[in-house]
PDB file of C-alpha atoms in Angstrom:
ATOM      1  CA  UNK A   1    -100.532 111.280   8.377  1.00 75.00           C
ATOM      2  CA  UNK A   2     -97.928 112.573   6.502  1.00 83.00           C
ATOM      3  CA  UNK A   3     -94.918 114.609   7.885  1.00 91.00           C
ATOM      4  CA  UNK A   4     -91.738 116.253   7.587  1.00 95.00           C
ATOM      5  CA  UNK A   5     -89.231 116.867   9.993  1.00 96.00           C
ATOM      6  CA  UNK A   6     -86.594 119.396   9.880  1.00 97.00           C
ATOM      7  CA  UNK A   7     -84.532 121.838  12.545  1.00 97.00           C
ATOM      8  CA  UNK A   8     -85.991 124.889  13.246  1.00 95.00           C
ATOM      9  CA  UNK A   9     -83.137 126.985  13.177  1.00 97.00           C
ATOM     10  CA  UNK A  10     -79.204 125.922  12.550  1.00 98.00           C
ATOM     11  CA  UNK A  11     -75.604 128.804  12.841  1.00 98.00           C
ATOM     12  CA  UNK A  12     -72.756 127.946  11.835  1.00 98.00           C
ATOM     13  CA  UNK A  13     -69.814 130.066  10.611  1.00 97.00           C
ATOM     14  CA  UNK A  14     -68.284 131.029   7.650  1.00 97.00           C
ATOM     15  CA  UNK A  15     -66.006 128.923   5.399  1.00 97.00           C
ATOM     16  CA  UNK A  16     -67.136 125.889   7.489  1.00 98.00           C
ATOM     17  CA  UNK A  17     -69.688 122.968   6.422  1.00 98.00           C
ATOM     18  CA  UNK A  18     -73.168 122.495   8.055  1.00 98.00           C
ATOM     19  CA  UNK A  19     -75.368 119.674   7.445  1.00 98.00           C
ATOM     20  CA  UNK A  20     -79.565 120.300   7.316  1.00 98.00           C
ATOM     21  CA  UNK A  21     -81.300 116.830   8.649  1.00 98.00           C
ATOM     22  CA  UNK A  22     -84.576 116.110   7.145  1.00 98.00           C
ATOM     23  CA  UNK A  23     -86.723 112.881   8.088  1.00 98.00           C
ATOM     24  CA  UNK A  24     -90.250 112.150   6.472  1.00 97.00           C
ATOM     25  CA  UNK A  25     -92.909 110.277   6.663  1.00 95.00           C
ATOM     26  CA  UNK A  26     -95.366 110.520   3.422  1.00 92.00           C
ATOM     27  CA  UNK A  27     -97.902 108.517   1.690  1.00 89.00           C
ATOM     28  CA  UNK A  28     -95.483 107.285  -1.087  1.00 92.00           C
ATOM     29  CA  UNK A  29     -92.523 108.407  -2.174  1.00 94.00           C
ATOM     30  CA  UNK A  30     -91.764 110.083  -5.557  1.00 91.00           C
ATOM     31  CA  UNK A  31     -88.109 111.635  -4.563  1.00 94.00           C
ATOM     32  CA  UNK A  32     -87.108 114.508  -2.063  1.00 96.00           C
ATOM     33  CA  UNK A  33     -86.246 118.377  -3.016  1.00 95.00           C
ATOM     34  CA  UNK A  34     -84.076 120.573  -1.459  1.00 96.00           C
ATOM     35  CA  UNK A  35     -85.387 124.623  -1.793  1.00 95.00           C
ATOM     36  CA  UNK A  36     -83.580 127.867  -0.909  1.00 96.00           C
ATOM     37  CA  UNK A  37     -85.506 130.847   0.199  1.00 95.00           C
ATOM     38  CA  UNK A  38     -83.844 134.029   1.199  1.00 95.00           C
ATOM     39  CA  UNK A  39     -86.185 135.997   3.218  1.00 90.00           C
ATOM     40  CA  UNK A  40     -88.943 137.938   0.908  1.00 87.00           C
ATOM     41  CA  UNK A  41     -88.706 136.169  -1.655  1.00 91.00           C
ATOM     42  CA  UNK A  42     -89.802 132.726  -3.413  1.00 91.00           C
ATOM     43  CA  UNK A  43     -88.314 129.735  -3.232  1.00 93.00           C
ATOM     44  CA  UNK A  44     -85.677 128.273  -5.433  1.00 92.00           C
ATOM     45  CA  UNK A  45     -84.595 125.224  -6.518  1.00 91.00           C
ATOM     46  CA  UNK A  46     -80.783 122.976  -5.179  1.00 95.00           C
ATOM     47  CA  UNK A  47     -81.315 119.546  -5.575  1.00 94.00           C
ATOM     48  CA  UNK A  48     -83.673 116.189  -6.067  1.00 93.00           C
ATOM     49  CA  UNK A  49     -82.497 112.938  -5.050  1.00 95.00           C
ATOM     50  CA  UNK A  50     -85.094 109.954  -5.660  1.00 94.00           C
ATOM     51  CA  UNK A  51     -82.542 107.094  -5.550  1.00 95.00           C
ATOM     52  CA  UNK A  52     -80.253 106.141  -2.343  1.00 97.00           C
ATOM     53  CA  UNK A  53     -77.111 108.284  -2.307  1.00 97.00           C
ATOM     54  CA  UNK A  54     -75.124 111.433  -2.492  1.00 97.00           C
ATOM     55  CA  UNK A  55     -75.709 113.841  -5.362  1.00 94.00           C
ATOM     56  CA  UNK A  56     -73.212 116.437  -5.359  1.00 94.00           C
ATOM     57  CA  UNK A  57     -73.842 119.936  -6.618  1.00 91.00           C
ATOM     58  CA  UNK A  58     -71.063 122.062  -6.734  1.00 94.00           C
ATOM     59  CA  UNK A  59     -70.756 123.629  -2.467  1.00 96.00           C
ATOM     60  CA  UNK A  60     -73.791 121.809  -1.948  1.00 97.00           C
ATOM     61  CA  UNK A  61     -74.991 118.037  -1.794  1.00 97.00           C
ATOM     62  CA  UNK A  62     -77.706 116.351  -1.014  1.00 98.00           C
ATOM     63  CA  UNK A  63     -77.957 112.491   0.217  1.00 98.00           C
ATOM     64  CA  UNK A  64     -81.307 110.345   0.848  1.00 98.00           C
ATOM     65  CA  UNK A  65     -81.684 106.792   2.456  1.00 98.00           C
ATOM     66  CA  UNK A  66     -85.346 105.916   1.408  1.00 97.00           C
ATOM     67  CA  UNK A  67     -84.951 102.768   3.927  1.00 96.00           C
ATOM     68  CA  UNK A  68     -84.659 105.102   6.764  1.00 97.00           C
ATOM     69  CA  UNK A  69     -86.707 108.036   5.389  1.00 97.00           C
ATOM     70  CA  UNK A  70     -83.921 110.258   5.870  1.00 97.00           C
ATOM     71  CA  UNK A  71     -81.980 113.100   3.907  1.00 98.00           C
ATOM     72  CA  UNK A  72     -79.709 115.895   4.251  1.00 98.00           C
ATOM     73  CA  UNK A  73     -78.638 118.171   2.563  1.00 98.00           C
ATOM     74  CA  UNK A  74     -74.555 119.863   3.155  1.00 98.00           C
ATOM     75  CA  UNK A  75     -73.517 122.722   2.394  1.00 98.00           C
ATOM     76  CA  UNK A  76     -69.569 123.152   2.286  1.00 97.00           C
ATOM     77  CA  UNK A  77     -67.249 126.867   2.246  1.00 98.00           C
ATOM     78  CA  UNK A  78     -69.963 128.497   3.575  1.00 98.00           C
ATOM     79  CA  UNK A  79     -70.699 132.029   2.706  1.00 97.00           C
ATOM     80  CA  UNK A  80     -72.671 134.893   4.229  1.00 97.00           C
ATOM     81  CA  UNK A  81     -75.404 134.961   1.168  1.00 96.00           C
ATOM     82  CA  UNK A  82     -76.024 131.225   2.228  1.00 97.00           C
ATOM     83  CA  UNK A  83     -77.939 132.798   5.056  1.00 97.00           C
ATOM     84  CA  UNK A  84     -81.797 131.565   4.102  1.00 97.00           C
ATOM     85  CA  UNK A  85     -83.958 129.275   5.122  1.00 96.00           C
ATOM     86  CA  UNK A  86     -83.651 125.513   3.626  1.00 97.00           C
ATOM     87  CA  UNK A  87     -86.908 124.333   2.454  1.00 96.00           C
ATOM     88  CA  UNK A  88     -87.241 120.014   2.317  1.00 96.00           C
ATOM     89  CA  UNK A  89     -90.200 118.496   0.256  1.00 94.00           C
ATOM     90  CA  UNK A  90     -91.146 115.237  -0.678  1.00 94.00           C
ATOM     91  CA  UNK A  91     -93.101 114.099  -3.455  1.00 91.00           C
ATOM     92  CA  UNK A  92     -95.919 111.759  -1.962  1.00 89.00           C
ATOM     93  CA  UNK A  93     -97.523 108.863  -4.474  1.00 88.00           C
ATOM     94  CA  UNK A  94    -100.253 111.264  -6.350  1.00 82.00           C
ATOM     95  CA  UNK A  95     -96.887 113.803  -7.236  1.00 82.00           C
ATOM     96  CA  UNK A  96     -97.985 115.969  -4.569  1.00 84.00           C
ATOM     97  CA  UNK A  97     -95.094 117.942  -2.533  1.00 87.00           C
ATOM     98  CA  UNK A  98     -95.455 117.813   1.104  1.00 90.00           C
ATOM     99  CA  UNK A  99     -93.050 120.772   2.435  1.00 91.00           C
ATOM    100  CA  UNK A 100     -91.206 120.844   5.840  1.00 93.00           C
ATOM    101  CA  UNK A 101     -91.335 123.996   7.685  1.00 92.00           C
ATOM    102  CA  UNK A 102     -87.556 125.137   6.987  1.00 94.00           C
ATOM    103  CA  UNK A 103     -84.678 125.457   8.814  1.00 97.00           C
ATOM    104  CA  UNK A 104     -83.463 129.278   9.224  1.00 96.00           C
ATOM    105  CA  UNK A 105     -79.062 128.873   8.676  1.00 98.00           C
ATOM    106  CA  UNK A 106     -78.111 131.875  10.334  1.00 98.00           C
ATOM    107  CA  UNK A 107     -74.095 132.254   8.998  1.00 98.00           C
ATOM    108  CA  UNK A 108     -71.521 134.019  11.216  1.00 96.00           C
ATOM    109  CA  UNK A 109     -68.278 135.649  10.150  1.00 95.00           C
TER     110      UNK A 109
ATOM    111  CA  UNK B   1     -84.339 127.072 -17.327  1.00 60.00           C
ATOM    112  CA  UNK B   2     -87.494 126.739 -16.972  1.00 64.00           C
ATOM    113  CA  UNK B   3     -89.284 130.742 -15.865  1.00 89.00           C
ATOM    114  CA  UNK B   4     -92.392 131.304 -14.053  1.00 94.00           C
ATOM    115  CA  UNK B   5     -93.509 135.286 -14.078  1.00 95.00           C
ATOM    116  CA  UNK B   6     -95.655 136.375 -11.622  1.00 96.00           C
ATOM    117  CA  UNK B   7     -97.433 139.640 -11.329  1.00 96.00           C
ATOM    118  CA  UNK B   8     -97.715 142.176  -9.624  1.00 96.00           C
ATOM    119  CA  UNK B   9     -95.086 141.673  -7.125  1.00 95.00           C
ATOM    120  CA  UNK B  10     -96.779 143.945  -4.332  1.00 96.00           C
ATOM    121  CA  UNK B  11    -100.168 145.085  -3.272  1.00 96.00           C
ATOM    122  CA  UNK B  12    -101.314 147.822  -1.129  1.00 96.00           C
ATOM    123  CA  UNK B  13    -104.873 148.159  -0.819  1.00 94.00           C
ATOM    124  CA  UNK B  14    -108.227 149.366   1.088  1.00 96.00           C
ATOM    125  CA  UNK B  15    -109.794 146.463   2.655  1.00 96.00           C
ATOM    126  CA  UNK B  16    -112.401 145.433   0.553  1.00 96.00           C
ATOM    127  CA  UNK B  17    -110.824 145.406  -2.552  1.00 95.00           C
ATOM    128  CA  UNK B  18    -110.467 142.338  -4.764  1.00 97.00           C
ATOM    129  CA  UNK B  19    -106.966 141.597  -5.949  1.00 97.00           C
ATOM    130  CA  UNK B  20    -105.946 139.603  -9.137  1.00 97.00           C
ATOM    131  CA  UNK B  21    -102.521 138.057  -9.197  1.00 97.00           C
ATOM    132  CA  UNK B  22    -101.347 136.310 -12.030  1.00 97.00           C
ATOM    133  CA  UNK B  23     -99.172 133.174 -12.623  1.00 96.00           C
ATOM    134  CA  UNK B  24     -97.517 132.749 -16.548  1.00 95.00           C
ATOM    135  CA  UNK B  25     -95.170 129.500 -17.534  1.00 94.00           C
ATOM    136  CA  UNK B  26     -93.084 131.268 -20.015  1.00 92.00           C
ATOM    137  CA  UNK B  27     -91.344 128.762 -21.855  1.00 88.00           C
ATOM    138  CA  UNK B  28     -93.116 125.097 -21.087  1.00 89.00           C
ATOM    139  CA  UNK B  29     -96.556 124.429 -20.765  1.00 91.00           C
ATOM    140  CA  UNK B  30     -98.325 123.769 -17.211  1.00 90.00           C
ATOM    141  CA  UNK B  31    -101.140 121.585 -17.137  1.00 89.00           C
ATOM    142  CA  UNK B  32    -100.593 122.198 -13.243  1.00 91.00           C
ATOM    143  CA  UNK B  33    -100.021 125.030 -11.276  1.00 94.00           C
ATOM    144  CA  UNK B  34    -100.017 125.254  -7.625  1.00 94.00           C
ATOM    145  CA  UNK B  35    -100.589 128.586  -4.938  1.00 96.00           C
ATOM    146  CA  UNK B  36     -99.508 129.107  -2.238  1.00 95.00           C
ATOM    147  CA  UNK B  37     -99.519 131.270   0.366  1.00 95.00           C
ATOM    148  CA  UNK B  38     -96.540 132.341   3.389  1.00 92.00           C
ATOM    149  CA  UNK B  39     -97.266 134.223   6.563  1.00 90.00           C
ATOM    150  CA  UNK B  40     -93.984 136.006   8.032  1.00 85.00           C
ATOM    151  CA  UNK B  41     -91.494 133.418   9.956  1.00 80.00           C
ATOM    152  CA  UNK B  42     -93.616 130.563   8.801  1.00 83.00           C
ATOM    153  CA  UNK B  43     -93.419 127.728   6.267  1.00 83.00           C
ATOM    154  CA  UNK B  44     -95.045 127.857   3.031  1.00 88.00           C
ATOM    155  CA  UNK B  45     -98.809 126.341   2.293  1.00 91.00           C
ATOM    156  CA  UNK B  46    -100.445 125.482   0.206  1.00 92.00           C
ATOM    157  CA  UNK B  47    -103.897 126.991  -0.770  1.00 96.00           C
ATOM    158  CA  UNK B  48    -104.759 124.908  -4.015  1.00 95.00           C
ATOM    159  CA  UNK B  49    -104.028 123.339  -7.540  1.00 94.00           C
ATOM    160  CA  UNK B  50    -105.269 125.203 -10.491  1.00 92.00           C
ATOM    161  CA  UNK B  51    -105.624 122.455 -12.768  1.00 89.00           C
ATOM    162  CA  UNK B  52    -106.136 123.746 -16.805  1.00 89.00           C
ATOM    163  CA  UNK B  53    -109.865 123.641 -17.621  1.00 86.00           C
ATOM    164  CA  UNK B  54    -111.230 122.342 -15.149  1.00 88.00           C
ATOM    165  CA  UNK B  55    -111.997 123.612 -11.630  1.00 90.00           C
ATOM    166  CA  UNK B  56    -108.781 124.025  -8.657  1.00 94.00           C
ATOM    167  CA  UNK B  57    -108.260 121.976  -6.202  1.00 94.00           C
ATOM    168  CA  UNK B  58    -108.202 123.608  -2.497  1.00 96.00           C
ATOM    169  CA  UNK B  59    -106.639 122.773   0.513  1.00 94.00           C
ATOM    170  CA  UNK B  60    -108.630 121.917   3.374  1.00 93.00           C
ATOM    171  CA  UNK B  61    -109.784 125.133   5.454  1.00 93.00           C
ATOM    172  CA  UNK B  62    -109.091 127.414   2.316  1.00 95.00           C
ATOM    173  CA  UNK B  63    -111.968 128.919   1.215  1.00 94.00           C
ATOM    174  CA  UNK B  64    -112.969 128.745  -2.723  1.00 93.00           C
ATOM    175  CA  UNK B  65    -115.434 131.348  -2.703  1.00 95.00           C
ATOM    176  CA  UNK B  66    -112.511 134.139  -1.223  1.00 96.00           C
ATOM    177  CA  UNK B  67    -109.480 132.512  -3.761  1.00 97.00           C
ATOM    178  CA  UNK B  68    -111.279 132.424  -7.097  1.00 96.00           C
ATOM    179  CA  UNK B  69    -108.561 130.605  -9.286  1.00 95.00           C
ATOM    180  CA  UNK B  70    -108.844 130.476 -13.127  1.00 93.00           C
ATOM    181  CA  UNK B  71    -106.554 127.989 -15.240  1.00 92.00           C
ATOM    182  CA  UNK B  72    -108.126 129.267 -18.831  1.00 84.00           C
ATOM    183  CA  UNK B  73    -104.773 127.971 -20.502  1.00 91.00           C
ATOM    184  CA  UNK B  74    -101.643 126.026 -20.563  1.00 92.00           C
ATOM    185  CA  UNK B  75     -99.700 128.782 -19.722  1.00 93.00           C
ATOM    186  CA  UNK B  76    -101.189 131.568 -16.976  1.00 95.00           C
ATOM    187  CA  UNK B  77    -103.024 130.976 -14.158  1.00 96.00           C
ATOM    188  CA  UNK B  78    -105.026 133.722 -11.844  1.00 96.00           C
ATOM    189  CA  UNK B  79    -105.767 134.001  -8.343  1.00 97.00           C
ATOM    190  CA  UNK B  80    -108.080 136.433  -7.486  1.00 97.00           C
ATOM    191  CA  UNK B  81    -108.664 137.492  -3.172  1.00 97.00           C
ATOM    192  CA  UNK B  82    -112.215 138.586  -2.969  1.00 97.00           C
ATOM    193  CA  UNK B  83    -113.257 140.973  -0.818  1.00 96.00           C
ATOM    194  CA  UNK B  84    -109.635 141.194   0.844  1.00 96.00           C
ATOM    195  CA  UNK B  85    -109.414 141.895   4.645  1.00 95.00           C
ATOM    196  CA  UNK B  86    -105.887 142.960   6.574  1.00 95.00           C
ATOM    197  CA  UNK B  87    -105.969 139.297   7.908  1.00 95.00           C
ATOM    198  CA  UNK B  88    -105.162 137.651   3.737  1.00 96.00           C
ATOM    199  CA  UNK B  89    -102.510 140.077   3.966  1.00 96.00           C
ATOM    200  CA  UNK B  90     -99.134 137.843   3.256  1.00 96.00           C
ATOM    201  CA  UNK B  91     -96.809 136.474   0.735  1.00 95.00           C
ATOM    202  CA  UNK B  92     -98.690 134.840  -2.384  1.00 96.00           C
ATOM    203  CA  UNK B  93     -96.711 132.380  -4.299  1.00 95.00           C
ATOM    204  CA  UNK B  94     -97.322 130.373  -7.517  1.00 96.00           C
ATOM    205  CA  UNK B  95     -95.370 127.115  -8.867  1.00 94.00           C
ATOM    206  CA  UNK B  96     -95.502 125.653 -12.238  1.00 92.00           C
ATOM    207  CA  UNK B  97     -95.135 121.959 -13.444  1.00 86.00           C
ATOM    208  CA  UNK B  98     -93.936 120.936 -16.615  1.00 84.00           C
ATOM    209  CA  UNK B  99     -96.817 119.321 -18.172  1.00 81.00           C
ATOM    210  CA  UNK B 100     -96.019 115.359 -17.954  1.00 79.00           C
ATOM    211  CA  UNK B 101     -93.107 115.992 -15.779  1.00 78.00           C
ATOM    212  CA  UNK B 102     -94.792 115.319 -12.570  1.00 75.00           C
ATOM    213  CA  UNK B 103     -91.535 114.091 -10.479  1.00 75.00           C
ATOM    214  CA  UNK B 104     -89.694 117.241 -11.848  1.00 79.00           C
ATOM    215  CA  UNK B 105     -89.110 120.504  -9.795  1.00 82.00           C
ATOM    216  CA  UNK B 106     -91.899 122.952  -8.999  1.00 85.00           C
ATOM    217  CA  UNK B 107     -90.530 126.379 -10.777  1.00 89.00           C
ATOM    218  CA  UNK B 108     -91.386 129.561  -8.296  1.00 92.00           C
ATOM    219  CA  UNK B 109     -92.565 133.165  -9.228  1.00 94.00           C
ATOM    220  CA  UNK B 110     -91.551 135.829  -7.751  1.00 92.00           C
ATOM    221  CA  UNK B 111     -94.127 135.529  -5.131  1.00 94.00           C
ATOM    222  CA  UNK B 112     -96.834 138.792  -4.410  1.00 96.00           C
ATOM    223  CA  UNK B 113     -96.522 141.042  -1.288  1.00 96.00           C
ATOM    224  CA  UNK B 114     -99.983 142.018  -0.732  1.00 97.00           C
ATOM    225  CA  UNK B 115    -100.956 144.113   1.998  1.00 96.00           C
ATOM    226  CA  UNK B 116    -104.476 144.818   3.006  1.00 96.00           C
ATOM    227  CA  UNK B 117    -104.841 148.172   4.474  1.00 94.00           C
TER     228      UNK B 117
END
């Protein structure tokens, strides 16, 4: 079957870095997305990796080892709006995203 | 960027009513649309493709004959709960695909807040 893995539920305080583990498991593999979803409301979009490596995005990057079937994604100078739940997906071999459950960040001051 | 508009963004009806929520690509075409649908504290699933012309594609345990979905052109898709009961309420959300950008992002609506009374 096919499968994502993610934490439930990370805190960490603000102005300091977190990384967001996400391991997978799919029938193929068409690249990995990174979402952001504040509570109530829809998703939106940080970051696709679909070759090996770091892509840095500003306070946020996002690295993938396809070999392992691993990515994270880090989040640096963390701020209390980046309080949301982090949303992985990968792209199986028919282009079909296969969604983690989240991980809640909970942000303290 | 790439917007998805989707309306309305919240529902309050009787139970019994059907409900109509509508998904528009407003500045690229989407062969492909997807719904999906998020219970509180839970991760998001999804219901079905809406494929243009032809009939959606639904998720195993998702019933076709409840989530009517029409894909009548390249830009709006419609999801219509039939006969809705105060267990389909929950969040409703539609994606869009850029039409022959399959390993691009999935752009969001706004998602619908429908509550079945």
């Amino acid at each position: 079957g096919q499968n994502i893995d993610q934490p439930t539920e990370m805190t960490a305080t603000e102005g300091a870095i977190v990384q967001i583990n996400c391991t997978y498991q799919t029938s193929g593999f068409n690249g990995l997305f990174w979402y952001q979803q504040h509570a109530g409301e829809a998703p939106t979009f940080l970051s696709y990796n679909v070759l090996d490596g770091l892509e840095e995005k500003g306070r946020f990057s996002s690295f993938l080892s396809r070999s392992k079937g691993y990515s994270y994604l880090l989040l640096k100078e963390l701020q209390m709006k980046d309080s949301a739940s982090y949303l992985c997906a990968v792209m199986d071999s028919n282009y079909q995203l296969i969604w983690g459950a989240g991980t809640k960040l909970i942000i303290k001051p | 960027g790439a917007v998805v508009s989707q309306h309305p963004s919240r529902v309050i009806c009787k139970s019994g009513t059907s409900v109509k929520i509508e998904c528009r690509s407003l500045d690229f075409q989407a062969t492909t649309m997807f719904w999906y649908r998020q219970f509180p504290k839970q991760s998001l699933m999804l219901m079905a493709t809406s494929n243009e012309g032809s009939k959606a594609t639904y998720e195993q345990g998702v019933e076709k004959d409840k989530f009517l979905i029409n894909h009548a052109s390249l830009t709006l898709s419609t999801l219509t709960v039939t006969s809705a009961h105060p267990e389909d309420s929950s969040f409703y959300i539609c994606s869009a695909r850029d039409t022959g950008k399959e390993n691009q992002p999935q752009h969001f609506g706004d998602g619908t807040r429908l509550s079945i009374l």
